[in-house]
């Protein structure tokens, strides 16, 4: 990974100091310059310059590993992070997989941020209690994080673990919230993730949300803007994948929804209780799906989709997973966070996760429709 920090490589203190003084902090900084540029810049011999370049290049090139090595690494670092939603955890083999990117996509108000804060409250617990034994880096691009709600969920969901003031101070001290308001500052934050993970013993990274800033700053009607947006998302995904795999930690991102047009006007409702019902849409046919397109959908390892049902009930779908089948769970949002209904957990016919239709609320009797 080109963004790997040079100070993590086994250079001598003299070389590290020279690199830092010349603001060469990542492997990319070194590899983007020629040997002729580095010689006067660092004031080192040709052999040492060559050594720096070779070591930086080797650090970027992924080495091959056996399946046994990968298995041992996952076991040593904890292969899964339980969500505390028992039935969901059973289907996804124990929880959110470490070393991967998990996305939660859906309309506003379905509980994406609630889910992320629920995980944040759990991550600081010791592994024997279902946690990760470390801190959380919560990157907030929508100013949606609430410390009060975090404490409420922790106290309600785990009253015996968070009953004292000391435990609540420890909980809130271990969740590091970074508010980013532009694509530029978000990218800089992601480029510093490696240092943050090491310095703060980060065991869970949350990015809430990946879509909000790019949708504000890039005009979808301009093809040049869309190319720049795709390149930016690819760069952000590459950094997140590197951090997840390098440190074997789970990364959770939230995503918004978008409307696509050009499908038949009659669209079936994805309602497990009424497989025959449908809604006829006026004007052009269309449907709601996860934002950012197919390119981004291929960057995430696991995709959960949250959507509305009737009244207070909502549904979480496993829309993409390397280890789990398509499954649907009904839940409600309560003071303790997301709570699954006991009789939920049915399968459903899956589809391309980039085209998965999502139910949202309409202004007509607040009914949940696909459209």
Short mmCIF file of C-alpha atoms in Angstrom, two decimals:
data_model
loop_
_atom_site.label_atom_id
_atom_site.label_comp_id
_atom_site.label_asym_id
_atom_site.label_seq_id
_atom_site.Cartn_x
_atom_site.Cartn_y
_atom_site.Cartn_z
CA UNK A 1 0.00 0.00 0.00
CA UNK A 2 1.53 3.27 -1.15
CA UNK A 3 0.25 5.15 1.92
CA UNK A 4 2.18 2.96 4.33
CA UNK A 5 4.15 5.12 6.76
CA UNK A 6 7.93 5.08 6.37
CA UNK A 7 8.49 5.19 10.10
CA UNK A 8 6.94 1.73 10.35
CA UNK A 9 9.74 0.34 8.17
CA UNK A 10 13.00 -0.83 9.68
CA UNK A 11 15.16 2.15 8.67
CA UNK A 12 17.85 3.51 10.94
CA UNK A 13 17.01 6.51 13.12
CA UNK A 14 19.26 8.68 10.93
CA UNK A 15 17.33 7.81 7.77
CA UNK A 16 13.96 8.25 9.51
CA UNK A 17 14.99 11.71 10.71
CA UNK A 18 16.15 12.76 7.24
CA UNK A 19 12.94 11.50 5.65
CA UNK A 20 10.78 13.29 8.23
CA UNK A 21 12.65 16.60 7.84
CA UNK A 22 12.08 16.49 4.07
CA UNK A 23 8.38 15.67 4.65
CA UNK A 24 8.71 12.25 3.10
CA UNK A 25 6.29 10.34 5.30
CA UNK A 26 4.82 7.57 3.11
CA UNK A 27 6.15 5.04 0.63
CA UNK A 28 4.37 6.95 -2.11
CA UNK A 29 6.37 10.11 -1.24
CA UNK A 30 9.62 8.23 -1.86
CA UNK A 31 8.52 6.26 -4.92
CA UNK A 32 7.13 9.35 -6.65
CA UNK A 33 10.65 10.81 -6.81
CA UNK A 34 13.58 9.68 -8.89
CA UNK A 35 16.97 8.68 -7.49
CA UNK A 36 18.44 11.91 -8.85
CA UNK A 37 15.85 13.90 -6.89
CA UNK A 38 16.39 11.94 -3.67
CA UNK A 39 20.20 12.17 -3.69
CA UNK A 40 20.47 15.94 -3.02
CA UNK A 41 17.21 16.00 -1.03
CA UNK A 42 18.35 13.48 1.58
CA UNK A 43 22.11 13.96 1.31
CA UNK A 44 22.77 10.22 1.46
CA UNK A 45 24.92 7.90 -0.61
CA UNK A 46 23.61 6.24 -3.77
CA UNK A 47 23.54 2.82 -2.09
CA UNK A 48 21.44 4.14 0.82
CA UNK A 49 19.04 5.86 -1.57
CA UNK A 50 18.68 2.62 -3.47
CA UNK A 51 18.07 0.78 -0.19
CA UNK A 52 15.28 3.23 0.76
CA UNK A 53 13.59 2.86 -2.63
CA UNK A 54 13.75 -0.95 -2.63
CA UNK A 55 12.45 -1.19 0.95
CA UNK A 56 9.62 1.25 0.20
CA UNK A 57 8.65 -0.67 -2.95
CA UNK A 58 8.68 -4.01 -1.12
CA UNK A 59 6.47 -2.56 1.62
CA UNK A 60 3.88 -1.60 -1.01
CA UNK A 61 3.89 -4.92 -2.83
CA UNK A 62 1.53 -7.41 -1.16
CA UNK A 63 3.29 -10.65 -0.33
CA UNK A 64 1.62 -13.99 -0.93
CA UNK A 65 0.24 -15.87 2.07
CA UNK A 66 -1.01 -19.38 2.52
CA UNK A 67 -4.58 -20.05 3.61
CA UNK A 68 -3.14 -21.43 6.86
CA UNK A 69 -1.30 -18.14 7.53
CA UNK A 70 -4.50 -16.19 6.95
CA UNK A 71 -6.46 -18.51 9.21
CA UNK A 72 -3.90 -18.20 12.02
CA UNK A 73 -3.87 -14.42 11.69
CA UNK A 74 -7.65 -14.25 11.94
CA UNK A 75 -7.73 -16.55 14.98
CA UNK A 76 -5.00 -14.57 16.77
CA UNK A 77 -6.68 -11.22 16.16
CA UNK A 78 -10.29 -12.35 16.57
CA UNK A 79 -12.01 -13.34 13.36
CA UNK A 80 -15.40 -11.74 14.06
CA UNK A 81 -16.86 -8.86 16.06
CA UNK A 82 -20.30 -9.85 17.47
CA UNK A 83 -23.02 -7.25 16.83
CA UNK A 84 -25.04 -8.50 19.86
CA UNK A 85 -27.92 -9.21 17.44
CA UNK A 86 -27.86 -12.95 18.10
CA UNK A 87 -29.70 -14.27 15.05
CA UNK A 88 -27.79 -12.00 12.69
CA UNK A 89 -24.48 -13.07 14.25
CA UNK A 90 -25.38 -16.73 13.82
CA UNK A 91 -25.96 -16.29 10.09
CA UNK A 92 -22.76 -14.28 9.48
CA UNK A 93 -20.70 -16.86 11.42
CA UNK A 94 -20.17 -14.86 14.57
CA UNK A 95 -20.36 -11.19 13.67
CA UNK A 96 -18.71 -8.59 11.48
CA UNK A 97 -15.56 -10.03 9.94
CA UNK A 98 -12.25 -8.49 10.99
CA UNK A 99 -10.01 -7.32 8.16
CA UNK A 100 -12.95 -6.37 5.95
CA UNK A 101 -15.22 -3.46 5.07
CA UNK A 102 -18.87 -3.82 6.05
CA UNK A 103 -21.40 -1.37 4.65
CA UNK A 104 -24.82 -0.49 6.09
CA UNK A 105 -26.97 1.16 3.42
CA UNK A 106 -30.49 2.51 3.65
CA UNK A 107 -32.78 5.54 3.88
CA UNK A 108 -32.60 8.15 6.60
CA UNK A 109 -34.18 7.15 9.90
CA UNK A 110 -33.72 3.40 9.51
CA UNK A 111 -31.03 3.15 12.20
CA UNK A 112 -27.69 3.18 10.35
CA UNK A 113 -26.10 5.57 12.86
CA UNK A 114 -27.81 3.79 15.75
CA UNK A 115 -26.23 0.53 14.58
CA UNK A 116 -22.79 2.15 14.37
CA UNK A 117 -23.07 3.68 17.86
CA UNK A 118 -24.25 0.33 19.22
CA UNK A 119 -21.09 -1.28 17.83
CA UNK A 120 -18.99 1.57 19.24
CA UNK A 121 -20.33 0.88 22.73
CA UNK A 122 -19.41 -2.80 22.39
CA UNK A 123 -15.92 -2.42 20.91
CA UNK A 124 -14.27 -1.21 24.12
CA UNK A 125 -15.31 -4.30 26.06
CA UNK A 126 -12.80 -7.13 26.58
CA UNK A 127 -12.94 -9.93 24.01
CA UNK A 128 -14.30 -12.40 26.56
CA UNK A 129 -17.34 -10.12 26.94
CA UNK A 130 -17.93 -9.82 23.21
CA UNK A 131 -15.89 -6.68 22.57
CA UNK A 132 -12.62 -5.93 20.82
CA UNK A 133 -10.61 -4.66 23.78
CA UNK A 134 -9.64 -1.37 22.14
CA UNK A 135 -10.83 2.04 21.10
CA UNK A 136 -13.07 3.24 18.26
CA UNK A 137 -12.32 5.85 15.61
CA UNK A 138 -15.67 7.30 14.57
CA UNK A 139 -15.46 9.49 11.46
CA UNK A 140 -18.64 11.56 11.30
CA UNK A 141 -19.44 13.38 8.05
CA UNK A 142 -23.05 14.23 8.89
CA UNK A 143 -22.68 15.49 12.49
CA UNK A 144 -25.03 12.68 13.51
CA UNK A 145 -23.02 11.19 16.39
CA UNK A 146 -24.54 11.65 19.85
CA UNK A 147 -22.52 10.95 22.98
CA UNK A 148 -25.71 11.00 25.05
CA UNK A 149 -27.27 8.34 22.83
CA UNK A 150 -24.10 6.24 23.05
CA UNK A 151 -24.30 6.28 26.86
CA UNK A 152 -28.03 5.54 26.82
CA UNK A 153 -27.56 2.50 24.58
CA UNK A 154 -24.66 1.19 26.65
CA UNK A 155 -26.56 1.52 29.95
CA UNK A 156 -29.79 0.02 28.56
CA UNK A 157 -28.25 -2.80 26.54
CA UNK A 158 -25.58 -3.79 29.07
CA UNK A 159 -26.72 -2.47 32.48
CA UNK A 160 -24.31 -4.63 34.46
CA UNK A 161 -21.28 -3.59 32.43
CA UNK A 162 -22.03 0.15 32.36
CA UNK A 163 -23.55 0.77 35.76
CA UNK A 164 -20.78 2.91 37.26
CA UNK A 165 -19.52 6.37 36.37
CA UNK A 166 -16.03 4.92 35.92
CA UNK A 167 -17.23 2.47 33.24
CA UNK A 168 -19.05 5.25 31.36
CA UNK A 169 -15.97 7.49 31.46
CA UNK A 170 -13.91 4.62 30.08
CA UNK A 171 -16.50 4.01 27.35
CA UNK A 172 -16.70 7.61 26.17
CA UNK A 173 -12.93 8.10 26.41
CA UNK A 174 -12.36 5.18 24.06
CA UNK A 175 -14.58 6.53 21.27
CA UNK A 176 -12.62 9.12 19.28
CA UNK A 177 -14.97 11.19 17.09
CA UNK A 178 -13.62 13.08 14.08
CA UNK A 179 -16.02 15.40 12.24
CA UNK A 180 -15.05 15.91 8.59
CA UNK A 181 -16.98 18.36 6.41
CA UNK A 182 -15.26 18.16 3.00
CA UNK A 183 -13.95 15.43 0.72
CA UNK A 184 -10.45 16.89 1.02
CA UNK A 185 -10.33 16.77 4.82
CA UNK A 186 -11.87 13.30 4.84
CA UNK A 187 -9.18 12.00 2.47
CA UNK A 188 -6.45 13.53 4.64
CA UNK A 189 -8.00 11.87 7.69
CA UNK A 190 -8.02 8.51 5.95
CA UNK A 191 -4.39 8.96 4.89
CA UNK A 192 -3.52 9.40 8.61
CA UNK A 193 -5.46 6.34 9.71
CA UNK A 194 -2.37 4.20 10.10
CA UNK A 195 -0.92 6.54 12.72
CA UNK A 196 -4.28 6.84 14.52
CA UNK A 197 -4.75 3.08 14.70
CA UNK A 198 -1.31 2.60 16.26
CA UNK A 199 -1.36 5.58 18.62
CA UNK A 200 -4.91 5.05 19.93
CA UNK A 201 -5.09 1.25 19.85
CA UNK A 202 -8.03 1.44 17.47
CA UNK A 203 -9.90 -1.84 17.03
CA UNK A 204 -12.94 -0.54 15.13
CA UNK A 205 -13.27 2.20 12.51
CA UNK A 206 -16.66 3.68 11.64
CA UNK A 207 -17.22 6.02 8.69
CA UNK A 208 -20.69 7.56 8.85
CA UNK A 209 -21.27 8.19 6.01
CA UNK A 210 -19.21 7.49 2.90
CA UNK A 211 -21.77 9.10 0.56
CA UNK A 212 -22.75 12.43 2.11
CA UNK A 213 -19.69 14.50 1.17
CA UNK A 214 -19.19 13.22 -2.37
CA UNK A 215 -22.86 13.78 -3.15
CA UNK A 216 -22.59 17.37 -1.96
CA UNK A 217 -19.40 18.21 -3.84
CA UNK A 218 -19.76 16.28 -7.10
CA UNK A 219 -22.47 17.03 -9.65
CA UNK A 220 -23.83 13.75 -11.02
CA UNK A 221 -24.85 15.44 -14.27
CA UNK A 222 -21.23 16.25 -15.15
CA UNK A 223 -19.30 13.27 -16.55
CA UNK A 224 -15.93 14.79 -15.58
CA UNK A 225 -17.13 15.21 -12.00
CA UNK A 226 -18.33 11.63 -11.95
CA UNK A 227 -14.92 10.40 -13.08
CA UNK A 228 -13.24 12.42 -10.32
CA UNK A 229 -15.77 11.09 -7.81
CA UNK A 230 -15.12 7.50 -8.85
CA UNK A 231 -11.36 8.02 -8.53
CA UNK A 232 -11.79 9.57 -5.08
CA UNK A 233 -13.98 6.70 -3.87
CA UNK A 234 -11.52 4.16 -5.25
CA UNK A 235 -8.68 5.87 -3.38
CA UNK A 236 -10.70 5.95 -0.13
CA UNK A 237 -11.68 2.29 -0.54
CA UNK A 238 -8.04 1.29 -1.14
CA UNK A 239 -6.95 3.00 2.08
CA UNK A 240 -9.76 1.44 4.10
CA UNK A 241 -9.03 -2.03 2.71
CA UNK A 242 -5.34 -1.67 3.48
CA UNK A 243 -6.00 -0.57 7.08
CA UNK A 244 -8.55 -3.33 7.65
CA UNK A 245 -6.23 -6.05 6.32
CA UNK A 246 -2.98 -4.70 7.78
CA UNK A 247 -4.34 -4.40 11.33
CA UNK A 248 -7.04 -7.10 11.08
CA UNK A 249 -9.80 -4.82 12.34
CA UNK A 250 -13.40 -4.42 11.15
CA UNK A 251 -14.34 -1.25 9.31
CA UNK A 252 -18.00 -0.23 9.13
CA UNK A 253 -19.24 2.42 6.69
CA UNK A 254 -22.76 3.73 6.13
CA UNK A 255 -24.20 4.61 2.74
CA UNK A 256 -27.21 6.56 1.54
CA UNK A 257 -29.77 5.72 -1.13
CA UNK A 258 -30.41 6.92 -4.67
CA UNK A 259 -33.20 6.56 -7.23
CA UNK A 260 -32.60 4.78 -10.51
CA UNK A 261 -34.89 5.07 -13.50
CA UNK A 262 -35.65 2.96 -16.52
CA UNK A 263 -37.27 -0.14 -15.01
CA UNK A 264 -40.89 -1.20 -15.61
CA UNK A 265 -43.50 0.97 -13.93
CA UNK A 266 -44.97 -1.93 -11.97
CA UNK A 267 -42.53 -2.81 -9.20
CA UNK A 268 -43.14 -5.62 -6.73
CA UNK A 269 -43.08 -4.73 -3.06
CA UNK A 270 -40.34 -6.63 -1.25
CA UNK A 271 -42.72 -7.67 1.52
CA UNK A 272 -42.28 -11.16 2.96
CA UNK A 273 -45.86 -11.06 4.22
CA UNK A 274 -47.39 -10.26 0.82
CA UNK A 275 -45.48 -11.62 -2.14
CA UNK A 276 -48.24 -10.68 -4.61
CA UNK A 277 -48.61 -7.00 -3.77
CA UNK A 278 -47.23 -4.37 -6.11
CA UNK A 279 -47.34 -0.61 -6.64
CA UNK A 280 -47.82 1.17 -9.94
CA UNK A 281 -45.63 4.25 -10.24
CA UNK A 282 -46.67 7.33 -12.11
CA UNK A 283 -44.35 8.70 -14.80
CA UNK A 284 -41.04 6.97 -15.40
CA UNK A 285 -40.43 3.69 -13.70
CA UNK A 286 -37.70 3.67 -11.07
CA UNK A 287 -36.51 2.19 -7.82
CA UNK A 288 -34.39 3.09 -4.82
CA UNK A 289 -31.04 1.41 -4.26
CA UNK A 290 -27.76 2.01 -2.42
CA UNK A 291 -25.89 5.13 -3.57
CA UNK A 292 -22.47 5.42 -5.25
CA UNK A 293 -23.04 2.82 -7.95
CA UNK A 294 -21.70 -0.62 -8.80
CA UNK A 295 -18.03 0.38 -8.63
CA UNK A 296 -18.35 1.23 -4.95
CA UNK A 297 -20.55 -1.81 -4.23
CA UNK A 298 -17.67 -4.04 -5.36
CA UNK A 299 -15.31 -2.31 -2.90
CA UNK A 300 -17.18 -3.49 0.20
CA UNK A 301 -16.91 -7.07 1.42
CA UNK A 302 -20.28 -7.22 3.16
CA UNK A 303 -23.39 -5.12 2.57
CA UNK A 304 -26.33 -4.85 4.96
CA UNK A 305 -29.40 -3.02 3.73
CA UNK A 306 -31.79 -1.48 6.24
CA UNK A 307 -35.27 -0.49 5.12
CA UNK A 308 -38.76 0.38 6.35
CA UNK A 309 -41.59 -2.05 6.93
CA UNK A 310 -44.88 -1.01 8.51
CA UNK A 311 -45.13 1.29 11.51
CA UNK A 312 -42.06 1.12 13.78
CA UNK A 313 -40.80 -2.11 12.24
CA UNK A 314 -37.74 -2.11 10.02
CA UNK A 315 -35.79 -4.79 8.22
CA UNK A 316 -32.11 -5.57 7.81
CA UNK A 317 -31.09 -7.60 4.76
CA UNK A 318 -27.83 -9.40 4.16
CA UNK A 319 -27.44 -8.26 0.55
CA UNK A 320 -23.80 -9.25 0.05
CA UNK A 321 -21.55 -11.51 2.10
CA UNK A 322 -18.65 -13.89 1.38
CA UNK A 323 -19.76 -16.22 4.19
CA UNK A 324 -23.54 -15.87 4.65
CA UNK A 325 -26.66 -16.56 2.58
CA UNK A 326 -29.24 -13.91 1.77
CA UNK A 327 -31.29 -13.37 4.92
CA UNK A 328 -33.76 -10.84 6.30
CA UNK A 329 -34.35 -9.82 9.93
CA UNK A 330 -37.07 -7.59 11.36
CA UNK A 331 -36.08 -5.13 14.08
CA UNK A 332 -37.24 -2.09 16.01
CA UNK A 333 -35.20 0.85 17.27
CA UNK A 334 -35.45 1.13 21.05
CA UNK A 335 -33.53 2.83 23.84
CA UNK A 336 -31.03 -0.05 23.76
CA UNK A 337 -30.47 0.33 20.00
CA UNK A 338 -31.55 -2.20 17.38
CA UNK A 339 -33.63 -5.08 18.76
CA UNK A 340 -34.48 -8.06 16.54
CA UNK A 341 -37.92 -9.65 16.63
CA UNK A 342 -37.77 -13.25 17.83
CA UNK A 343 -39.57 -14.71 14.83
CA UNK A 344 -37.44 -12.91 12.21
CA UNK A 345 -34.65 -14.43 10.16
CA UNK A 346 -36.19 -15.56 6.89
CA UNK A 347 -34.27 -15.96 3.67
CA UNK A 348 -35.10 -14.08 0.48
CA UNK A 349 -34.15 -14.15 -3.18
CA UNK A 350 -31.03 -12.03 -3.47
CA UNK A 351 -29.84 -9.97 -6.39
CA UNK A 352 -26.88 -7.85 -7.44
CA UNK A 353 -26.17 -5.79 -4.27
CA UNK A 354 -25.67 -2.73 -6.45
CA UNK A 355 -29.23 -3.11 -7.74
CA UNK A 356 -30.97 -4.24 -4.55
CA UNK A 357 -34.28 -2.39 -4.27
CA UNK A 358 -34.86 -0.64 -0.94
CA UNK A 359 -38.17 0.28 0.67
CA UNK A 360 -38.53 3.88 1.82
CA UNK A 361 -41.36 5.86 3.34
CA UNK A 362 -43.66 7.87 1.06
CA UNK A 363 -45.89 10.76 2.02
CA UNK A 364 -48.95 8.61 1.23
CA UNK A 365 -50.02 7.25 4.63
CA UNK A 366 -46.31 6.80 5.46
CA UNK A 367 -46.38 3.41 3.73
CA UNK A 368 -43.10 1.70 2.89
CA UNK A 369 -42.69 1.32 -0.88
CA UNK A 370 -39.99 0.41 -3.33
CA UNK A 371 -39.74 2.97 -6.05
#
